[in-house]
Short mmCIF file of C-alpha atoms in Angstrom, two decimals:
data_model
loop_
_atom_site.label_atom_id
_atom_site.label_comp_id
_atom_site.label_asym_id
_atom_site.label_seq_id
_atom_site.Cartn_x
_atom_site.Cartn_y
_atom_site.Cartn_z
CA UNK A 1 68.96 92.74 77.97
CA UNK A 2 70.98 95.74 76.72
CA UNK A 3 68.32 98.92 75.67
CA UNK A 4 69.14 101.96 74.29
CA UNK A 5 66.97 104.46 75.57
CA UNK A 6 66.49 107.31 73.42
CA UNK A 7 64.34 110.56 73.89
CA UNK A 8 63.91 114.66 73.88
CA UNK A 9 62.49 115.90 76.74
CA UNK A 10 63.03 119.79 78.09
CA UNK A 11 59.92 119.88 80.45
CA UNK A 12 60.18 119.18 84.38
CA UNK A 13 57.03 117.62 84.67
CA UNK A 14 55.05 113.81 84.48
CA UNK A 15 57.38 113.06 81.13
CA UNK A 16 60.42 113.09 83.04
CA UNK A 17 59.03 111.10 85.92
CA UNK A 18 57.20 108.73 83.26
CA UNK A 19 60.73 108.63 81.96
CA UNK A 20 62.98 108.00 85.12
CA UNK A 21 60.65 105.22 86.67
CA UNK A 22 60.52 103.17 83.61
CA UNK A 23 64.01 102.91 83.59
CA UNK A 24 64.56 102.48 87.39
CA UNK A 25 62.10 99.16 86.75
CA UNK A 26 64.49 98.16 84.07
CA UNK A 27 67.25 98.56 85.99
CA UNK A 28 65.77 96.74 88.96
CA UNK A 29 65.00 94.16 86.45
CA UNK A 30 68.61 93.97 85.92
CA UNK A 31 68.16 95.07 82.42
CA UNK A 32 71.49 96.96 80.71
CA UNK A 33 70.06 100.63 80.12
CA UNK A 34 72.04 103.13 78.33
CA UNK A 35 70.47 106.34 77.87
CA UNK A 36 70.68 109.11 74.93
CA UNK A 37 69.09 111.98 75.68
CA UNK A 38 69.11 115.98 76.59
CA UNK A 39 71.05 116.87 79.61
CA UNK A 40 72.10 113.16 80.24
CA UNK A 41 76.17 112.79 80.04
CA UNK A 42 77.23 110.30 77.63
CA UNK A 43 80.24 108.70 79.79
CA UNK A 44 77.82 108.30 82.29
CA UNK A 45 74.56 107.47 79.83
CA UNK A 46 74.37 103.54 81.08
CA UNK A 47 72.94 105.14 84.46
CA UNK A 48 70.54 106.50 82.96
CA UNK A 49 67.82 106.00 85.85
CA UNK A 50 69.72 108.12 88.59
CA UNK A 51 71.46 110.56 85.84
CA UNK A 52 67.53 111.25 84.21
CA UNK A 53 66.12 111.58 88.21
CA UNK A 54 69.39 114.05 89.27
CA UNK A 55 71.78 115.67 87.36
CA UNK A 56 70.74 115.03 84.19
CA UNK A 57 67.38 117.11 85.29
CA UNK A 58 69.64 119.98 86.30
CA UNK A 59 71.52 119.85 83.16
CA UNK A 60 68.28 119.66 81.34
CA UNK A 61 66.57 122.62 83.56
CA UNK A 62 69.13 124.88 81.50
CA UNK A 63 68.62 123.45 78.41
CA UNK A 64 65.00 124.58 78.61
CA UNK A 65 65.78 128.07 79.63
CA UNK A 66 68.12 128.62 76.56
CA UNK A 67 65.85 126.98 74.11
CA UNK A 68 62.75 128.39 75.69
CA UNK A 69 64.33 131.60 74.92
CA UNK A 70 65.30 131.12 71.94
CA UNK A 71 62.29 129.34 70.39
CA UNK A 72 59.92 132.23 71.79
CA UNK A 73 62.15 134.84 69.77
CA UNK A 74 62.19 132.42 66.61
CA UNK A 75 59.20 132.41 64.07
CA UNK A 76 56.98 129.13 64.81
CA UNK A 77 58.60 127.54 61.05
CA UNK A 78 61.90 128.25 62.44
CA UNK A 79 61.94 126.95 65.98
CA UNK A 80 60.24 123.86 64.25
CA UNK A 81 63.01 123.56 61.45
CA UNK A 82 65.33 123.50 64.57
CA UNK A 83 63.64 120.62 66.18
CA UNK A 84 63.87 118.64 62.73
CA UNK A 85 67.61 119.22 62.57
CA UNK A 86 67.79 117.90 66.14
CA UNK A 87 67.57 114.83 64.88
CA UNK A 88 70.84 114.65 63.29
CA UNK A 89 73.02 115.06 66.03
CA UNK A 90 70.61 113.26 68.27
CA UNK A 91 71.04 110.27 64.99
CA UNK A 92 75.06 110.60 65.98
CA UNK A 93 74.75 109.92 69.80
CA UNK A 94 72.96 107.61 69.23
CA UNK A 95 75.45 105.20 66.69
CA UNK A 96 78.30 106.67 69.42
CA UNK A 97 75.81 104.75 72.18
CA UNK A 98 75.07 101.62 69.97
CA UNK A 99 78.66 101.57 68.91
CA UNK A 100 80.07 101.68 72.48
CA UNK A 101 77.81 98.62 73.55
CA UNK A 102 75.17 96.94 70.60
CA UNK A 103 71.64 97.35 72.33
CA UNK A 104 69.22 94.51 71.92
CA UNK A 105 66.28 97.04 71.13
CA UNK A 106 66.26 100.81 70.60
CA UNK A 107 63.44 102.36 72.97
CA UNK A 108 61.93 105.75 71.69
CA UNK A 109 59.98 108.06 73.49
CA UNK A 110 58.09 109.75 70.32
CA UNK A 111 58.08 113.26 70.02
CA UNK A 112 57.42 115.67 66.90
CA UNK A 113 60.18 115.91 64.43
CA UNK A 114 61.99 113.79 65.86
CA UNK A 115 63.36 111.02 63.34
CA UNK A 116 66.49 109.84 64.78
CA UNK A 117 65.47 106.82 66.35
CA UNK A 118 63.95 104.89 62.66
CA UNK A 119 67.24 106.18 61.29
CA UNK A 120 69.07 104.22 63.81
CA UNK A 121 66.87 101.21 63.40
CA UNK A 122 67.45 101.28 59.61
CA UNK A 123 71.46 101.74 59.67
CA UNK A 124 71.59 98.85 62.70
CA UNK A 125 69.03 96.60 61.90
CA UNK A 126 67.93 96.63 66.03
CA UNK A 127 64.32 96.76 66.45
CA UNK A 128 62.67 99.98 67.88
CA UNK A 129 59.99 99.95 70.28
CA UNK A 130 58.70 103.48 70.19
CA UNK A 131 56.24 104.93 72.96
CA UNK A 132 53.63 107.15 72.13
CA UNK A 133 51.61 109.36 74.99
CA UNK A 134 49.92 111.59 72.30
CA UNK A 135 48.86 112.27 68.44
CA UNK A 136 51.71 115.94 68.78
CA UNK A 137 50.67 116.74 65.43
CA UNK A 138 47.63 117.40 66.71
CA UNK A 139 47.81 117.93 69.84
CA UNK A 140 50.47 121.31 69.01
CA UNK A 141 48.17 122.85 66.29
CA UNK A 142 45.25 122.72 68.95
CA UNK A 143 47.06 123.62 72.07
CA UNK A 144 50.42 125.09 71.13
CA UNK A 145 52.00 127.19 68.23
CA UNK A 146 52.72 124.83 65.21
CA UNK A 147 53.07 126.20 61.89
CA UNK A 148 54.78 123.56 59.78
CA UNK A 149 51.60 121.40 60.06
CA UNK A 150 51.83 119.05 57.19
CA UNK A 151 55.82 118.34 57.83
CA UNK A 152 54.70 117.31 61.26
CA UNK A 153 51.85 115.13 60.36
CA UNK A 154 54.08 113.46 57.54
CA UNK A 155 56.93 112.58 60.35
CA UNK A 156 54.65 111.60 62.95
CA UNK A 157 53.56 109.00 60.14
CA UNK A 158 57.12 108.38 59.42
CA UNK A 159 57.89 107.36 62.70
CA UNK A 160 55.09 105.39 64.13
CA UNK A 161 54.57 103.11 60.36
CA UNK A 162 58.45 101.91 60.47
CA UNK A 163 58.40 101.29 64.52
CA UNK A 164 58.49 97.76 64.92
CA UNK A 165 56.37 98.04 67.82
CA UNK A 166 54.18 101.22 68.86
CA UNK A 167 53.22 101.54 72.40
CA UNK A 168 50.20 104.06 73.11
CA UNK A 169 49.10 104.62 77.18
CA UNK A 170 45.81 104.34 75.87
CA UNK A 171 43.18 102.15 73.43
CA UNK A 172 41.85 105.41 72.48
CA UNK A 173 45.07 106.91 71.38
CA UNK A 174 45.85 103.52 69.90
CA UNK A 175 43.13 104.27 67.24
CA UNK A 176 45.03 107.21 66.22
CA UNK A 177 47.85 104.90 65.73
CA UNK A 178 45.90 102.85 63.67
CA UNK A 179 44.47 105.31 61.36
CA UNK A 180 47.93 106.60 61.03
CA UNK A 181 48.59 103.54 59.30
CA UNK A 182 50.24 100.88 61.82
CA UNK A 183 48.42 97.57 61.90
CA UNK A 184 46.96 95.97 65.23
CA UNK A 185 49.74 93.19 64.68
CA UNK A 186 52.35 96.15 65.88
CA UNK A 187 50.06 98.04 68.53
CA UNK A 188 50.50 97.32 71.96
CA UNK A 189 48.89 99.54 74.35
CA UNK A 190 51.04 100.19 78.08
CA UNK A 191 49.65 102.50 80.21
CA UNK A 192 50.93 104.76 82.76
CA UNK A 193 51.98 103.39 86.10
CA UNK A 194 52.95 104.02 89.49
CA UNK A 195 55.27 102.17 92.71
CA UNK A 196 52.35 101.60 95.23
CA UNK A 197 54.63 101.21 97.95
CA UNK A 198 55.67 105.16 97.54
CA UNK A 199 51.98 105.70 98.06
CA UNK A 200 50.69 103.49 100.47
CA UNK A 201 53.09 105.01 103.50
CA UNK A 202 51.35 107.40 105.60
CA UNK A 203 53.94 109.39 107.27
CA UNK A 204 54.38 113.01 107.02
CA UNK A 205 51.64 115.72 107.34
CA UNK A 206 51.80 118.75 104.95
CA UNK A 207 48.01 119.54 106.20
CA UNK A 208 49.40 121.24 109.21
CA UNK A 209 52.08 122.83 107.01
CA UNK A 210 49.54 124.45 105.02
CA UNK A 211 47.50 125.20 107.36
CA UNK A 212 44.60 122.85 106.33
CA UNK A 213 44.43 120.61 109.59
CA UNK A 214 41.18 122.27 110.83
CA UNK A 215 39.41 119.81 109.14
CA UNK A 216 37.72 121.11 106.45
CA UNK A 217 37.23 119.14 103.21
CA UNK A 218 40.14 119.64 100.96
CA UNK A 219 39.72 119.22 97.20
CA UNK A 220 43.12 118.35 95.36
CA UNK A 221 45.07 118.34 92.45
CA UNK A 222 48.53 117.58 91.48
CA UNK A 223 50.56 117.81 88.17
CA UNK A 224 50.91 120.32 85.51
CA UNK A 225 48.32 122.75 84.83
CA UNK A 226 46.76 123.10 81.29
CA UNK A 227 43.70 125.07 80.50
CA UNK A 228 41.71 121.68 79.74
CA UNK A 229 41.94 120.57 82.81
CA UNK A 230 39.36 123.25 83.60
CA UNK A 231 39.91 123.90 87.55
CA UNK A 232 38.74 127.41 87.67
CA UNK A 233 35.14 125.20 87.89
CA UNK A 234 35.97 123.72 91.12
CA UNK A 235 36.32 127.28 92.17
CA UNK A 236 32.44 127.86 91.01
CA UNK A 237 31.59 124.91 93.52
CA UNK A 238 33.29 125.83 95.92
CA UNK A 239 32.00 129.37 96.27
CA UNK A 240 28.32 127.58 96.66
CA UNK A 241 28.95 125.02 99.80
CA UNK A 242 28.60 126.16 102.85
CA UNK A 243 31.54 124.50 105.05
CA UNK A 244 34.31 126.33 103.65
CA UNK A 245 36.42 123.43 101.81
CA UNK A 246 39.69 124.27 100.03
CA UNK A 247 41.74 123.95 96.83
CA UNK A 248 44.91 122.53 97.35
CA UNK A 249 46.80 122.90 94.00
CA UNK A 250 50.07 120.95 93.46
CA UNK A 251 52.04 122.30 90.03
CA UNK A 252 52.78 125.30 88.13
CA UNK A 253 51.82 125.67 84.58
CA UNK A 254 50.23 127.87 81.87
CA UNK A 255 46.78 127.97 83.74
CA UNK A 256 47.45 128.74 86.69
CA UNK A 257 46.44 132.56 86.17
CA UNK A 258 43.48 131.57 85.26
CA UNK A 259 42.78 130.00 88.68
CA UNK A 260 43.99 132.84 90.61
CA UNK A 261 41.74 135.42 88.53
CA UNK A 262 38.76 133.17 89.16
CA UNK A 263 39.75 132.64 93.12
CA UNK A 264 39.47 136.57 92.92
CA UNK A 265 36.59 137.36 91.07
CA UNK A 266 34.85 135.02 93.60
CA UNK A 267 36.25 136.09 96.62
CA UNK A 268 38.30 132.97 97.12
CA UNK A 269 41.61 133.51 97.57
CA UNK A 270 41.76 132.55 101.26
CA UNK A 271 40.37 129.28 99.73
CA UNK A 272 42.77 127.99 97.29
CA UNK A 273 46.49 127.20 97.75
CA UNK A 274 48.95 126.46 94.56
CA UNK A 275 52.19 125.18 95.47
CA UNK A 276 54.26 125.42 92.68
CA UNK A 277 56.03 122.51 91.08
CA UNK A 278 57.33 120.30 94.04
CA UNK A 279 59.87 117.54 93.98
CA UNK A 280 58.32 114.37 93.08
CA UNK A 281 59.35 112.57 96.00
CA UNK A 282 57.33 114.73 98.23
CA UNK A 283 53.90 114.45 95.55
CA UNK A 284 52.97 111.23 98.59
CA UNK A 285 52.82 113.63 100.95
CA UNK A 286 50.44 115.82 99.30
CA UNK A 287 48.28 113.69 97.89
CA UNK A 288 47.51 112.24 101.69
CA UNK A 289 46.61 115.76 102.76
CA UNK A 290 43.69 115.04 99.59
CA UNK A 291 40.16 114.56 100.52
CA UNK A 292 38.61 114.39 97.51
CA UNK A 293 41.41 114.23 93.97
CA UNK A 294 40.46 115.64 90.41
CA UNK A 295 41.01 115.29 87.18
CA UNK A 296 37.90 117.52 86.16
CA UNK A 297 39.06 116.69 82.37
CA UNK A 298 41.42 115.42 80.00
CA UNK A 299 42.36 115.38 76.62
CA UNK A 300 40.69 112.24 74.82
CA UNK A 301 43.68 110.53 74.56
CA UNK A 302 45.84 110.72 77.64
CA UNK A 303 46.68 107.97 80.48
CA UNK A 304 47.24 110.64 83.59
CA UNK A 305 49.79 109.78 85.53
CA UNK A 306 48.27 112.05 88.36
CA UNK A 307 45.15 109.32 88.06
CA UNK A 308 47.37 105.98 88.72
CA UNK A 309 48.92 108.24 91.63
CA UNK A 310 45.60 108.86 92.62
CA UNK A 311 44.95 105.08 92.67
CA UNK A 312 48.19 103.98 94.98
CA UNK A 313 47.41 106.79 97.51
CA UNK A 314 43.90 105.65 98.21
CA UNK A 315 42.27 109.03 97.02
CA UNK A 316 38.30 109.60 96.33
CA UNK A 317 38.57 110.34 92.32
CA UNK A 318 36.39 112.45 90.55
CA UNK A 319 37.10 112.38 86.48
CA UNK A 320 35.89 113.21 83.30
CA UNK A 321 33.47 109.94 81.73
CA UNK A 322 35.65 109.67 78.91
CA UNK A 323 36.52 105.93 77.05
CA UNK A 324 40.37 106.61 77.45
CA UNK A 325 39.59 107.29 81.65
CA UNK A 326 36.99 104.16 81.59
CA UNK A 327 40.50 102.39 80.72
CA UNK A 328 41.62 102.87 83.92
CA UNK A 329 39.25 103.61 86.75
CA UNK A 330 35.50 102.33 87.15
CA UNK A 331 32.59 104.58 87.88
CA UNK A 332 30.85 104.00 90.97
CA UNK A 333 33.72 101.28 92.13
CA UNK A 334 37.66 102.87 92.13
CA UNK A 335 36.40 106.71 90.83
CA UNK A 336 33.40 108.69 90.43
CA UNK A 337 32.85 109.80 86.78
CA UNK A 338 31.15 112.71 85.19
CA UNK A 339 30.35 114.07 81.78
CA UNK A 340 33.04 116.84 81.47
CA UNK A 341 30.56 119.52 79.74
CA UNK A 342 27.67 119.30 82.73
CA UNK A 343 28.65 121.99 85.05
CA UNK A 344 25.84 121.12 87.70
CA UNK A 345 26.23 116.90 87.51
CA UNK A 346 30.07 117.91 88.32
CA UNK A 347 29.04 120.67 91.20
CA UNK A 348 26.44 117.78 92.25
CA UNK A 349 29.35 115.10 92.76
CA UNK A 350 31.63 117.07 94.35
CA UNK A 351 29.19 118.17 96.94
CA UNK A 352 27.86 114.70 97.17
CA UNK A 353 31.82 113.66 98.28
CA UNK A 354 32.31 116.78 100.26
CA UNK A 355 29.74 115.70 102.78
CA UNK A 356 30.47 111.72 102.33
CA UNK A 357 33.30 110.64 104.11
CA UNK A 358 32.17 107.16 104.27
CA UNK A 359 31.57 107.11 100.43
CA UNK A 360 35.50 108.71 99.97
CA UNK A 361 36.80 106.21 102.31
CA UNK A 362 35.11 103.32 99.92
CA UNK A 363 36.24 104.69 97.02
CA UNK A 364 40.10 105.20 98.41
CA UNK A 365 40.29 101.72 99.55
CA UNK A 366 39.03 100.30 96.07
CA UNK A 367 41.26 102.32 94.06
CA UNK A 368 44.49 101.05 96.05
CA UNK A 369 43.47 97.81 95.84
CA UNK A 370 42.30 98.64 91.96
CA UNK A 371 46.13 99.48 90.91
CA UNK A 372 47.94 96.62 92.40
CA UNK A 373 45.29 94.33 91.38
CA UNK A 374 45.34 95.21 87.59
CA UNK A 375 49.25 95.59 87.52
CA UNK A 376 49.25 99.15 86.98
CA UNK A 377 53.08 99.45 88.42
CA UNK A 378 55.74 100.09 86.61
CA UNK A 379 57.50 97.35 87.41
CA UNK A 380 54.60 95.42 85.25
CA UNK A 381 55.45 97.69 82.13
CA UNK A 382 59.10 97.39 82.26
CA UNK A 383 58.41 93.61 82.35
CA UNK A 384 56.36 94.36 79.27
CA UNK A 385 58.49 96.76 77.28
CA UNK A 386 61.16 94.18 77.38
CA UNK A 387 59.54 90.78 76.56
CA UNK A 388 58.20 93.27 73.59
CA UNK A 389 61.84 93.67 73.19
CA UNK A 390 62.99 90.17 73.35
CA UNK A 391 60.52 88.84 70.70
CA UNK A 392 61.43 91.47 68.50
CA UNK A 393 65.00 91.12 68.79
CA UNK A 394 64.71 87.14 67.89
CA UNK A 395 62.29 87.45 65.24
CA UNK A 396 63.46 85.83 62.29
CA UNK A 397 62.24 86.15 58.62
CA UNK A 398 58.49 86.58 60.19
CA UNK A 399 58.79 90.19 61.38
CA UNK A 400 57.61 92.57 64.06
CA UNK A 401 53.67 91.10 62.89
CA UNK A 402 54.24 87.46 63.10
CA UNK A 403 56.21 88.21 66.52
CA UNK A 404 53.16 90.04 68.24
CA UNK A 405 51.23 87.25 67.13
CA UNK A 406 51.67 85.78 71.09
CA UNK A 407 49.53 86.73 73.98
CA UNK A 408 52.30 89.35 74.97
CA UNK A 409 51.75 91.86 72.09
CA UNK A 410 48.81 93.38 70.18
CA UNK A 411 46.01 95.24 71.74
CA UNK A 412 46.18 95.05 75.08
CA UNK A 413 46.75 94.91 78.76
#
């Protein structure tokens, strides 16, 4: 099947990996995938797997920088204005792509003024199949700087109703969908995923690196770090059990000063280790030197990659008892889930797991067995995404609704 892969993507962090192993499963597939996208060449956009996962992440790391810049010197109404315009010339690669080699199905990765992709469906008559990891509209005016709030509601509308097919990671993000307008007959929920194999190897010991092989209990977590997440708590636990274990932190991001002040005040700092952002390859690695993973909270909406990663590597979970994480992992079986606002039930379950091993070990070996069983790869989503895209693409008079009218499409998993 040809795709045209479409998106607008400036971070280095799970987006682009979300991003690069979808399309490596295509590709493996032997799917034809031409990518359009920021710091991806367009000579050399039908590799898009290997461009996205190399160069094309080097081209985009100064992309960032300059518009970083930029947008920080920019009033918020201007740097969003930009974003809008983005579209047009993002609209023009895109008919370049399509007229170099007619896709079968346009695939979108939505972001927030970004319109390019419905433009392109309207002018070829290809179907789009447009994935959605978050409501941005609102997810910027909470957590970011976003001043042109009803322009960004009205596109995020704009986009999602005239998809042919929306894909949330998530049931509960799906319902945003849905009140945004899109009926069930055009929903079809994919979560994240992960390559088990990657995870399941156990060579390689960063513990001794570190300097964490004297066998204390290490407490991990890995991905970008957002003040929700809320890991200056795990400090407060920490500070209160008596056999010394560690924070092992594996990212960068805008909380990570909050951490470090805690780790201070406390008198932790020979307790807790951040990394930095590491090369995804070596995130395996890491995650073995885990004891105990966390996701102490999320946003209501998300499907963490970090959690499916979790999953493959055989990690005792602790997570947040939300419906969007009962979607993935079960309490008491593959994770152990808490009620993000009760400080002492989540100080209670991580000293229950500290001094458990037996109980992590359980809970390791379920998980693993969790994400292969309930095809949570994404090899399963690429085979998804483009069975999506075949019934679209031979629909006739019917429409996108009367094709996800088969046990492939709608709500589900």
């Amino acid at each position: 099947m040809q795709v045209l892969f479409h998106y607008r993507i400036l971070a280095q962090d799970g987006m682009q990996v979300h991003v690069a192993e979808l399309l490596a499963a295509m590709q493996r597939q032997g799917h034809a995938v031409r990518v359009v996208a920021p710091g991806v060449d367009d000579t050399n956009a039908c590799d898009g797997a290997r461009e996205t996962a190399s160069g094309g992440r080097r081209a985009a790391a100064g992309i960032v920088a300059r518009f970083g810049a930029l947008r920080h010197r920019l009033p918020a109404w201007m740097a969003e204005l930009l974003e809008l315009g983005y579209s047009v010339p993002a609209y023009l690669r895109l008919r370049r792509a399509a007229r170099a080699r007619t896709p079968d199905v346009i695939y979108e990765r939505y972001n927030l003024f970004l319109l390019a992709g419905v433009w392109l469906k309207r002018s070829l008559g290809v179907p789009l199949l447009l994935e959605v990891n978050a409501p941005l509209a609102e997810e910027r005016a909470a957590h970011g700087r976003l001043s042109l709030t009803a322009l960004a509601r009205w596109s995020e509308r704009f986009v999602w109703r005239r998809a042919d097919v929306v894909l949330p990671v998530s049931h509960a993000l799906a319902a945003y969908v849905r009140a945004a307008g899109v009926p069930d007959s055009r929903i079809a929920v994919i979560p994240n995923g992960v390559r088990p194999e990657v995870y399941a190897a156990r060579d390689g010991d960063v513990r001794a690196d570190l300097g964490l092989d004297d066998g204390r209990v290490v407490f991990g977590f890995v991905g970008f770090i957002r003040p929700w997440h809320g890991l200056e708590r795990v400090l407060d636990v920490i500070a209160g059990l008596d056999d010394r274990p560690h924070l092992l932190v594996v990212g960068e991001g805008p909380a990570r000063p909050l951490i470090e002040q805690r780790a201070n005040a406390l008198g932790l700092a020979d307790r807790v280790t951040i990394t930095g952002a590491v090369p995804h390859a070596r995130v395996p690695a890491y995650l073995r030197a885990f004891d105990v993973a966390l996701q102490p909270d999320v946003t209501a909406y998300a499907s963490p990659l970090k959690l499916f990663e979790y999953m493959a590597a055989g990690c005792a979970i602790v997570a947040p008892d939300r419906p969007n994480i009962r979607e993935i992992v079960t309490d008491g079986e593959t994770a152990v889930l808490v009620d993000p606002s009760d400080d002492a039930a989540f100080a209670a379950v991580l000293s229950r797991l500290a001094a458990d091993t037996g109980l992590r070990r359980r809970l390791g070996r379920a998980a693993a067995v969790a994400v292969k069983r309930d095809g949570r790869t994404w090899e399963s989503n690429a085979r998804r995404v483009i069975e999506l895209g075949r019934l679209c693409a031979r629909r006739t008079g019917g429409g996108a609704s009367a094709v996800l009218d088969t046990p492939a499409g709608g709500i589900g998993q």
